[in-house]
PDB file of C-alpha atoms in Angstrom:
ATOM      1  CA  UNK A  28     117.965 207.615 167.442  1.00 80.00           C
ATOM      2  CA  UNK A  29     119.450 204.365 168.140  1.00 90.00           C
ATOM      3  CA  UNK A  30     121.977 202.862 165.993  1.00 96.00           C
ATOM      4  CA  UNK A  31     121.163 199.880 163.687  1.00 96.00           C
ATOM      5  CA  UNK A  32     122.319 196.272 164.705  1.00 94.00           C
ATOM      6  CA  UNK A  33     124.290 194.208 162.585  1.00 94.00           C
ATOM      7  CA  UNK A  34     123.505 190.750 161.913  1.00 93.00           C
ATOM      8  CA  UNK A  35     120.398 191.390 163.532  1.00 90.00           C
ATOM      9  CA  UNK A  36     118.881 188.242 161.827  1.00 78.00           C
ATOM     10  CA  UNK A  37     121.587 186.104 160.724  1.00 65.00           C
ATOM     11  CA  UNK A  38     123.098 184.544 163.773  1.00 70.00           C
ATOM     12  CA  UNK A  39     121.390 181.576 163.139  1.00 68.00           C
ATOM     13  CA  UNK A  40     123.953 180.556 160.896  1.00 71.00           C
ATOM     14  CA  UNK A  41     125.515 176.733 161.152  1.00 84.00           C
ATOM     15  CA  UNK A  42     129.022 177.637 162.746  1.00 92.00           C
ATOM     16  CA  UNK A  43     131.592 175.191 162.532  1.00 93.00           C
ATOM     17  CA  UNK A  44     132.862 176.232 165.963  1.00 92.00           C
ATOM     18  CA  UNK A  45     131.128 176.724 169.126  1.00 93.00           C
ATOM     19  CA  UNK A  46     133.909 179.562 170.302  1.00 96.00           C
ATOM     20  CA  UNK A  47     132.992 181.293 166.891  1.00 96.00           C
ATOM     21  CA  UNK A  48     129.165 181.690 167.335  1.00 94.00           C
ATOM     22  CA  UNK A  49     130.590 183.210 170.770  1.00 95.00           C
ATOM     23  CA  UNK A  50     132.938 185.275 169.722  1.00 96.00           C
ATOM     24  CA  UNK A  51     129.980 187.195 167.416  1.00 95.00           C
ATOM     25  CA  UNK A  52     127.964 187.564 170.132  1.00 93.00           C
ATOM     26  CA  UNK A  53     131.243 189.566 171.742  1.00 96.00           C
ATOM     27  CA  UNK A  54     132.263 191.429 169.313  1.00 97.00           C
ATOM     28  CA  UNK A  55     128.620 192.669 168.549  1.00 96.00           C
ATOM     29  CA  UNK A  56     128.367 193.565 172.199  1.00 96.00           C
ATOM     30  CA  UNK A  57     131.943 195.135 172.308  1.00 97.00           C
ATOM     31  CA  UNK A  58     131.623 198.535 173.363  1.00 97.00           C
ATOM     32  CA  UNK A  59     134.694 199.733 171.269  1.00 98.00           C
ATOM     33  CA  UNK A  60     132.695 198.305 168.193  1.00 98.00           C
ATOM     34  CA  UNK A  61     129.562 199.883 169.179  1.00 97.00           C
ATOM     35  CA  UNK A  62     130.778 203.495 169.651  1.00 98.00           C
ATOM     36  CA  UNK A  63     132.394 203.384 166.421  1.00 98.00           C
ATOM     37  CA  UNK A  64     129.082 203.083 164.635  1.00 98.00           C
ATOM     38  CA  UNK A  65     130.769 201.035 161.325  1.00 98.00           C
ATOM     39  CA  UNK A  66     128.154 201.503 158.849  1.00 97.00           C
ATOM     40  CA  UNK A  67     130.212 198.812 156.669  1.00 96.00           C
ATOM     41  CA  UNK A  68     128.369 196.351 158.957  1.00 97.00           C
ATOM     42  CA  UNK A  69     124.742 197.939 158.153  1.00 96.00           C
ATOM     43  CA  UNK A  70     125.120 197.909 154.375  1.00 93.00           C
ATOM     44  CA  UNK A  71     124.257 194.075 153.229  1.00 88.00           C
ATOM     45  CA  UNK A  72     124.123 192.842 156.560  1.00 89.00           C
ATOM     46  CA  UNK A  73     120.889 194.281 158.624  1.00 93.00           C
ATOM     47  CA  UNK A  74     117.329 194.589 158.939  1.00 92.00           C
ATOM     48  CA  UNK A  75     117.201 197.250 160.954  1.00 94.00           C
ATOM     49  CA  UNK A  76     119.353 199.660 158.900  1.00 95.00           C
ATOM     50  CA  UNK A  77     117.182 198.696 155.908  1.00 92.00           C
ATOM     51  CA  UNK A  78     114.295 199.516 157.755  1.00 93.00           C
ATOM     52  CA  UNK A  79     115.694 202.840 158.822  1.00 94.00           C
ATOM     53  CA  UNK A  80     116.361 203.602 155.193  1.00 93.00           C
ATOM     54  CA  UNK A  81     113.224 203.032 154.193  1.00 92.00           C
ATOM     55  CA  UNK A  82     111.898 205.611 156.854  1.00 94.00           C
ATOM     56  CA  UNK A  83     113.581 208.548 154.365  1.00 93.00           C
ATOM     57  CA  UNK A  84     115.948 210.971 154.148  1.00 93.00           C
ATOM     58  CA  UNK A  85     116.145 212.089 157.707  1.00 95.00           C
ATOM     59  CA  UNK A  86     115.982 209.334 159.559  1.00 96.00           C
ATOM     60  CA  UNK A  87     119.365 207.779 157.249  1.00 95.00           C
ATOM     61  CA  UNK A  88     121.049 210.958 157.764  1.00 96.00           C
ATOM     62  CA  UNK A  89     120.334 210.622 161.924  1.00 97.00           C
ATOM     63  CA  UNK A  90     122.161 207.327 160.822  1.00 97.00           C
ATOM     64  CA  UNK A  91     125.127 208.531 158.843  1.00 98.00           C
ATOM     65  CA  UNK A  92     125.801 211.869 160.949  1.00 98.00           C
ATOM     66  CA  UNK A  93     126.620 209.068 164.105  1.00 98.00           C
ATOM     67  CA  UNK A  94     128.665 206.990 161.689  1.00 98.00           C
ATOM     68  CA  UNK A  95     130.573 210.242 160.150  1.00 98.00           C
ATOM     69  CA  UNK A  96     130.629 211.969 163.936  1.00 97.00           C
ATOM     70  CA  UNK A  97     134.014 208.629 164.940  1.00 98.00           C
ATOM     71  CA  UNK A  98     137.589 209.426 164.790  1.00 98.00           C
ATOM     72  CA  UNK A  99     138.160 206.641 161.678  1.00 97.00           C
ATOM     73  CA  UNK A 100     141.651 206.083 162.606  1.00 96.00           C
ATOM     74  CA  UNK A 101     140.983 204.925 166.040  1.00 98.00           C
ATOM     75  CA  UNK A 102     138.070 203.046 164.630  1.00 98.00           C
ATOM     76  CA  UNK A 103     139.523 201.264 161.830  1.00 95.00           C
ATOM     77  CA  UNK A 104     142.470 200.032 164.690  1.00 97.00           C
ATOM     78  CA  UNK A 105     139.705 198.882 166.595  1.00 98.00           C
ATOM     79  CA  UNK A 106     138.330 196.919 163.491  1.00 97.00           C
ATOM     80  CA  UNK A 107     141.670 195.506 162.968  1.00 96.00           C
ATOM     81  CA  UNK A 108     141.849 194.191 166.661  1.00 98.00           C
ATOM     82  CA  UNK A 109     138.249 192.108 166.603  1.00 98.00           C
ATOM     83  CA  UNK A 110     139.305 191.034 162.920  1.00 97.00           C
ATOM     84  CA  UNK A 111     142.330 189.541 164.346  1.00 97.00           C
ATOM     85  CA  UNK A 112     140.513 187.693 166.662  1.00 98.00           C
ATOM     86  CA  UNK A 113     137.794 186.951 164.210  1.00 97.00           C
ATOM     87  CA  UNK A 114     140.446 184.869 162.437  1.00 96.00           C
ATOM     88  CA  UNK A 115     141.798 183.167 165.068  1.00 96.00           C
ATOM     89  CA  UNK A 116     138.290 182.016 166.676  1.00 97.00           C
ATOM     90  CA  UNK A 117     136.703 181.597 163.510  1.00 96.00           C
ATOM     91  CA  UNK A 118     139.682 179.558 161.726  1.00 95.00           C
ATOM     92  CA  UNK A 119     137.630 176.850 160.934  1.00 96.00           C
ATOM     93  CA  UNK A 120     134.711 178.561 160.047  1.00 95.00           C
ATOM     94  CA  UNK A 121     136.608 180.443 157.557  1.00 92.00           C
ATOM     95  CA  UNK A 122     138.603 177.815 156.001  1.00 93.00           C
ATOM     96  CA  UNK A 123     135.326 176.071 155.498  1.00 93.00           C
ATOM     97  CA  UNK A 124     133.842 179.413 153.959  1.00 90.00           C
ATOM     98  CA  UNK A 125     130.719 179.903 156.529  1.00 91.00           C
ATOM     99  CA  UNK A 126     129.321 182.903 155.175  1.00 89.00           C
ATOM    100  CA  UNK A 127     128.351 184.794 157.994  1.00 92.00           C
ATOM    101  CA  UNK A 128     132.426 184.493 158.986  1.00 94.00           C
ATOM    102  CA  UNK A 129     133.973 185.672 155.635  1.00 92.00           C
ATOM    103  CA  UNK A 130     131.061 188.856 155.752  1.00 92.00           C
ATOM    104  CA  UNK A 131     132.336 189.913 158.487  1.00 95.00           C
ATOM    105  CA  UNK A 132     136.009 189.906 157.746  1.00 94.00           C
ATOM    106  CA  UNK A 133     135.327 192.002 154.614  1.00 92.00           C
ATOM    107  CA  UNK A 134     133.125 194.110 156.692  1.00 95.00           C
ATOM    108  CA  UNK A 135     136.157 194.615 159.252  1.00 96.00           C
ATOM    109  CA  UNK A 136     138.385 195.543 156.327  1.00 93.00           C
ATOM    110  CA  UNK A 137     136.160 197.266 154.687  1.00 94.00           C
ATOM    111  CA  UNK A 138     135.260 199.930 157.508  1.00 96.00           C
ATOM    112  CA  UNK A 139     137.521 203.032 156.757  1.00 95.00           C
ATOM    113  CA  UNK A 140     136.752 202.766 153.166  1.00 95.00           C
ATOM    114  CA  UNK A 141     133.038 202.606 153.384  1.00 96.00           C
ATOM    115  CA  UNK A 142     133.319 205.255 156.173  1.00 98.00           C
ATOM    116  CA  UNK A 143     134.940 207.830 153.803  1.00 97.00           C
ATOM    117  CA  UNK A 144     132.449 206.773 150.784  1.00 97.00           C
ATOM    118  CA  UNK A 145     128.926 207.142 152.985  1.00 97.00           C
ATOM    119  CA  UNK A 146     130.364 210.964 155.298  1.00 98.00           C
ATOM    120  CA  UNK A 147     131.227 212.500 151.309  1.00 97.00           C
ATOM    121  CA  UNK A 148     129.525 215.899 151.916  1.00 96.00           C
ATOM    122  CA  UNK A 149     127.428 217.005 148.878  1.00 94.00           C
ATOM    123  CA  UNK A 150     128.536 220.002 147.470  1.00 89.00           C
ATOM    124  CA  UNK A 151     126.319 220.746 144.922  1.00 77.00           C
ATOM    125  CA  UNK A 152     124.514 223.824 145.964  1.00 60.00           C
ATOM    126  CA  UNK A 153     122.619 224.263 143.219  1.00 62.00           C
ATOM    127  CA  UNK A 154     118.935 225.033 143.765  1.00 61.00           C
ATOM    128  CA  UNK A 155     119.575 223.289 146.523  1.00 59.00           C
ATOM    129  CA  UNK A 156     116.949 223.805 149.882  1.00 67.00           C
ATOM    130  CA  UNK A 157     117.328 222.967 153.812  1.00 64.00           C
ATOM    131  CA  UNK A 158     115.891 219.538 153.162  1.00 77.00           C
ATOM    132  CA  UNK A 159     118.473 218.766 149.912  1.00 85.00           C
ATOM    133  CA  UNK A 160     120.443 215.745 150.972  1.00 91.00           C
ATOM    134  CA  UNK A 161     123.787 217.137 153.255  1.00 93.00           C
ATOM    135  CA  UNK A 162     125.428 213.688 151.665  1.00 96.00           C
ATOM    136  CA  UNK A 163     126.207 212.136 148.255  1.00 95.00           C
ATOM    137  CA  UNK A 164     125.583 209.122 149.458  1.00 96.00           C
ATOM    138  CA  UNK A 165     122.174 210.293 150.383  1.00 94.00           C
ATOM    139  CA  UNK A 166     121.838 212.092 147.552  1.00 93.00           C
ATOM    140  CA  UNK A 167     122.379 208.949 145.870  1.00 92.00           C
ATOM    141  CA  UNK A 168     119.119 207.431 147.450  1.00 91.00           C
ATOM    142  CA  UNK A 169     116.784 210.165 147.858  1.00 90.00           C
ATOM    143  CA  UNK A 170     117.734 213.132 145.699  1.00 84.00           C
ATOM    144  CA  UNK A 171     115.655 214.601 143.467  1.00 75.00           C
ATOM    145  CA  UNK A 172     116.794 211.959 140.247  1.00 68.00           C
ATOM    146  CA  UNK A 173     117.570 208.850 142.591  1.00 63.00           C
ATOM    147  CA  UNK A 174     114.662 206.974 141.658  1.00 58.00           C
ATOM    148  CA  UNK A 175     115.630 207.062 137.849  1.00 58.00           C
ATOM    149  CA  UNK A 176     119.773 206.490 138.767  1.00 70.00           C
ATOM    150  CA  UNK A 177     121.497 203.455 140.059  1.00 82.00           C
ATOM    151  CA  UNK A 178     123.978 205.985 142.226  1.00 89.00           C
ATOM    152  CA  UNK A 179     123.300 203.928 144.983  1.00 89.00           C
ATOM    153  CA  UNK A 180     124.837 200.824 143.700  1.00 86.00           C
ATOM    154  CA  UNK A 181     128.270 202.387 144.082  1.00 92.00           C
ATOM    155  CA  UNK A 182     128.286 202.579 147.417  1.00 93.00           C
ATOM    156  CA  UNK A 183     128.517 198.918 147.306  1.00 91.00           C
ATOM    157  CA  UNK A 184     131.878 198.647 145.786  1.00 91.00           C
ATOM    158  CA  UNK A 185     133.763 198.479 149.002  1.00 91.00           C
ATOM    159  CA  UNK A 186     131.974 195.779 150.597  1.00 90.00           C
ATOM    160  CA  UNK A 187     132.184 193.253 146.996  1.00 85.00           C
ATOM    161  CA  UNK A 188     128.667 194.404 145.193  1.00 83.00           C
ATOM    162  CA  UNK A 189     130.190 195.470 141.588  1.00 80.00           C
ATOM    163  CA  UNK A 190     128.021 197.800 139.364  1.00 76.00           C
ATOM    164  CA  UNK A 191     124.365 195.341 138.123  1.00 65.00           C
ATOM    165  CA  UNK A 192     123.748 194.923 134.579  1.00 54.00           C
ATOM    166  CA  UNK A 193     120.527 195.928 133.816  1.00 42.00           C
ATOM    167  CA  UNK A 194     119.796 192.014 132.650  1.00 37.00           C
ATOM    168  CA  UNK A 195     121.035 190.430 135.751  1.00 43.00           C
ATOM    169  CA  UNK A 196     117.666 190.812 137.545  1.00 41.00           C
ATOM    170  CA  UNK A 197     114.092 190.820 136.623  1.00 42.00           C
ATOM    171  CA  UNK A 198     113.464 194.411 134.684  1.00 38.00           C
ATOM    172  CA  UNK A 199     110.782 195.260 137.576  1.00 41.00           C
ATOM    173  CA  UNK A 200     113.465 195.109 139.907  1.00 43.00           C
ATOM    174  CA  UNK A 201     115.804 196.874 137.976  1.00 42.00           C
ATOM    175  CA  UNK A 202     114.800 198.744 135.008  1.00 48.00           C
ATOM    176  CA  UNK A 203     116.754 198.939 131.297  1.00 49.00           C
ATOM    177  CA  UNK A 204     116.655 202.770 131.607  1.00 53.00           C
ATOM    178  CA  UNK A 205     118.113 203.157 135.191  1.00 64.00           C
ATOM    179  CA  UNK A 206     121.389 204.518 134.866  1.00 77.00           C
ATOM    180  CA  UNK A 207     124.269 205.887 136.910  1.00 85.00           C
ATOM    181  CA  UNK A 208     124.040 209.588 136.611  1.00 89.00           C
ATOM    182  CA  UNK A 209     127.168 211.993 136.012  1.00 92.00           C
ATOM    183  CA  UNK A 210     126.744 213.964 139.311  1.00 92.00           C
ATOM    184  CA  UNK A 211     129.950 215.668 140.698  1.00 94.00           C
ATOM    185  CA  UNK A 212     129.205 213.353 143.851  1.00 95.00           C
ATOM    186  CA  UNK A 213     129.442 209.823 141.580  1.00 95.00           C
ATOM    187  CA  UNK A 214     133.002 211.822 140.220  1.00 96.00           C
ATOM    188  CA  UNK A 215     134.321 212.860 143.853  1.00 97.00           C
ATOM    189  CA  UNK A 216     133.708 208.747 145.050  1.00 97.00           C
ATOM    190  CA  UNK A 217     135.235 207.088 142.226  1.00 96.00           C
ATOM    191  CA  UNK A 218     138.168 209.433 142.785  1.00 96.00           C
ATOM    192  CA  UNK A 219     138.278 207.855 146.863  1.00 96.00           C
ATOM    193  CA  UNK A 220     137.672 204.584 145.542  1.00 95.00           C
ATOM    194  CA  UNK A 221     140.480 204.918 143.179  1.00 94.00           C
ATOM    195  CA  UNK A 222     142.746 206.127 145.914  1.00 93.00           C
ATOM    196  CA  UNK A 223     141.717 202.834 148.006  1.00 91.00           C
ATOM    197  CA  UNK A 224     142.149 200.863 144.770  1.00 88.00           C
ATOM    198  CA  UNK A 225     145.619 198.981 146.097  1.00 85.00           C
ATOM    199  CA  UNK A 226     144.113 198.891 149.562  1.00 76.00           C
ATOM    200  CA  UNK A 227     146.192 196.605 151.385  1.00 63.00           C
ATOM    201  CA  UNK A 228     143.632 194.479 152.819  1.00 64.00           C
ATOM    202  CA  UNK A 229     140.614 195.273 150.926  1.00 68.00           C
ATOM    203  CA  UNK A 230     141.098 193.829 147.098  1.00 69.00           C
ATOM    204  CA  UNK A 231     138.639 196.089 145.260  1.00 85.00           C
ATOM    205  CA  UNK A 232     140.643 196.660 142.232  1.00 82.00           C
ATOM    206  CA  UNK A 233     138.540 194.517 139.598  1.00 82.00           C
ATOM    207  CA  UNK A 234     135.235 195.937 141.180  1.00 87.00           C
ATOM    208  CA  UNK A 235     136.361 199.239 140.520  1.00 90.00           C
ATOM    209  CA  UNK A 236     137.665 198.917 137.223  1.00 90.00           C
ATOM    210  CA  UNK A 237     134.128 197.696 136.247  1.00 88.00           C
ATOM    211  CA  UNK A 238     132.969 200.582 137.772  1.00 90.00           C
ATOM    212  CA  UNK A 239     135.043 202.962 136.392  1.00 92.00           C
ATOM    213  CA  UNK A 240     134.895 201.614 132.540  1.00 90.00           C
ATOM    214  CA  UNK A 241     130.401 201.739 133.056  1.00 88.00           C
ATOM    215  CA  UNK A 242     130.961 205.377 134.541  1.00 91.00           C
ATOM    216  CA  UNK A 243     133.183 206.765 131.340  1.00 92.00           C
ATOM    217  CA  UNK A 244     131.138 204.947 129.126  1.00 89.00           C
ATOM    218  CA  UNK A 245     128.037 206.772 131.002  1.00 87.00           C
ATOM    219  CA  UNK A 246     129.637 209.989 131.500  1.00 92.00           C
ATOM    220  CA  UNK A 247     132.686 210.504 128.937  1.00 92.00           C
ATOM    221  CA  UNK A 248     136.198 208.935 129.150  1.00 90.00           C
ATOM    222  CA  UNK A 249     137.886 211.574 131.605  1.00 91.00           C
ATOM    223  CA  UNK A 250     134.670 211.132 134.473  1.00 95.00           C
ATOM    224  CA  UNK A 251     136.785 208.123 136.076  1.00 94.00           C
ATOM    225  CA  UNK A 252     140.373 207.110 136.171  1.00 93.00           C
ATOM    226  CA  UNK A 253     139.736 203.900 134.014  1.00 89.00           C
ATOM    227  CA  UNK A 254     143.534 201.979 136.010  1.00 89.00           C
ATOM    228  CA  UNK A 255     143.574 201.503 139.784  1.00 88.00           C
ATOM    229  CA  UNK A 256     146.568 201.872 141.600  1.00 86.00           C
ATOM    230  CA  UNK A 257     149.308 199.130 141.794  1.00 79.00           C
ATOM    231  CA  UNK A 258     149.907 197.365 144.708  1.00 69.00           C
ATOM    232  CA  UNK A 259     153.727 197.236 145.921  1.00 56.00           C
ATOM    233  CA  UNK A 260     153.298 193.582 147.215  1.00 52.00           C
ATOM    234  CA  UNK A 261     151.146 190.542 147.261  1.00 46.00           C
ATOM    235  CA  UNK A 262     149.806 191.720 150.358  1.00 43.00           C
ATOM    236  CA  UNK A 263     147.162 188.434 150.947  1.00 45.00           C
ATOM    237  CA  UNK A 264     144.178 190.906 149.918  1.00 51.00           C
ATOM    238  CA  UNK A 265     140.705 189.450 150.387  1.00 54.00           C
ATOM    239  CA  UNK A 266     138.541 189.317 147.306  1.00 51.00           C
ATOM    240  CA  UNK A 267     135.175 191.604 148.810  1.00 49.00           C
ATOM    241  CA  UNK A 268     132.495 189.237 145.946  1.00 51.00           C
ATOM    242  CA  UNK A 269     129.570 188.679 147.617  1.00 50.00           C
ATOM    243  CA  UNK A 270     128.344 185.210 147.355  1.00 48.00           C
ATOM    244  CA  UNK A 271     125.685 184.570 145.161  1.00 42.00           C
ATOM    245  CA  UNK A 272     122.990 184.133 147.276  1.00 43.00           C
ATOM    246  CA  UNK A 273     123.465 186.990 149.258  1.00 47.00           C
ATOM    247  CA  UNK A 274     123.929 188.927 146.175  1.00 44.00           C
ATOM    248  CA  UNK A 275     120.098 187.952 145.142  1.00 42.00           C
ATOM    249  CA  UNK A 276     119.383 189.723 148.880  1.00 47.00           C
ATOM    250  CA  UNK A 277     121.295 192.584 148.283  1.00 50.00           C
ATOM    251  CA  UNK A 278     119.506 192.968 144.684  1.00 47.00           C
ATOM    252  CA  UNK A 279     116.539 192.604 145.960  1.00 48.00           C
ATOM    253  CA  UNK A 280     116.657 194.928 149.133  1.00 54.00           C
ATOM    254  CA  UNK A 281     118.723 197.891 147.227  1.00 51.00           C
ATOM    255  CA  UNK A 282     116.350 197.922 144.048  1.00 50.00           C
ATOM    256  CA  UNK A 283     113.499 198.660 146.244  1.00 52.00           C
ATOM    257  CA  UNK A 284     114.955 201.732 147.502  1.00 52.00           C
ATOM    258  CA  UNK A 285     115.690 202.311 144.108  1.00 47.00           C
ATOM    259  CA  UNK A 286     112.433 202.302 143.107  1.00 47.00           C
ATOM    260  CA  UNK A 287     110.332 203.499 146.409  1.00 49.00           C
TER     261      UNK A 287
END
């Protein structure tokens, strides 16, 4: 199946600088960034994907195997590369805090970790069947107990979505009783997130303390390491928080799966 698109509705946005709007239009055509299928792109920031997601199971695991089938390392140096010139044709833009700009910077920096969160294998073999999700992450949105769980909502730590309180949105949307469940997958991510906590680029530490303190108070003190790692230096990490308008989006969108 083909790929998603990024931004595949969003380039309409008000760039500061004419070279910026160009350089997306590269850089979404760059056949380095295509073959490396970076599903950090897909997560908040495409239609298609969505759509895709809402086909089922299969269909998002066509998706994930392509994104999971990359060498990472090569792909995250290729991420680095268009982020560096991101910043240096988008200067403006970003200084000036044009959304669409500071997404994708966060989605650049963002790539190995979400990469390594969405290709977690599910392990649990437990009554499982041929058509039991192959992924926790897809476990997350179509398992047997996702549409009473908020699993999925983890998956968008790395890209600046921190865990929703059940009174941040209306209750149709997002239900008092939905709650993360205390699945060996949800323990096996928060254990990668919490080795990516002092990422050097990605500054995810407050998101996944959050995280970690809803999961032990879910699931018992031991489910999460409560303290993310230290980072050696001020390393100039970007703070992933979504802006609030696209959070409302993102709400919006991931309930619905939620609840499909």
């Amino acid at each position: 199946m083909k790929f998603p698109t990024a931004f595949d509705t969003s380039l309409g946005a008000n760039f500061a600088e004419t070279q910026c709007a160009d350089y997306f239009d590269t850089f979404l055509a760059n056949g380095s960034f295509v073959a490396c299928r970076p599903i950090s792109f897909l997560l908040t920031n495409s239609r298609s994907y969505f759509a895709a997601v809402k086909k089922g199971q299969n269909v998002t695991e066509q998706v994930v195997d392509q994104a999971c089938s990359v060498d990472k390392h090569h792909c995250q140096a290729v991420m680095d590369d268009l982020d560096r010139q991101l910043m240096s044709k988008c200067k403006k833009d970003f200084k000036e805090e044009t959304q669409i700009v500071q997404v994708a910077h966060r989605d650049f920096l963002a790539y190995e970790m979400v990469h390594d969160a969405t290709c977690l294998r599910n392990t649990n073999t437990t009554n499982s069947t041929a058509s039991s999700p192959k992924y926790c992450y897809t476990e997350a949105l179509f398992g047997k107990n996702s549409s009473d769980t908020a699993d999925g909502y983890l998956y968008l730590l790395p890209v600046g979505y921190s865990m929703p309180d059940a009174t941040a949105v209306n209750d149709t949307n997002f239900p008092d009783d939905t709650k993360p469940s205390c699945s060996s997958c949800n323990r096996r991510l928060l254990d990668l997130l919490h080795d990516y906590s002092n990422h050097s680029g990605v500054d995810i530490a407050n998101l996944y303390s959050d995280a970690a303190k809803t999961m032990n108070s879910q699931c018992g003190s031991g489910f999460a390491n409560p303290k993310p790692l230290e980072k050696t230096a001020d390393n100039g990490a970007m703070s992933l928080r979504l802006p609030v308008n696209l959070l409302i989006v993102v709400i919006l969108l991931w309930s619905s799966l939620m609840l499909a």
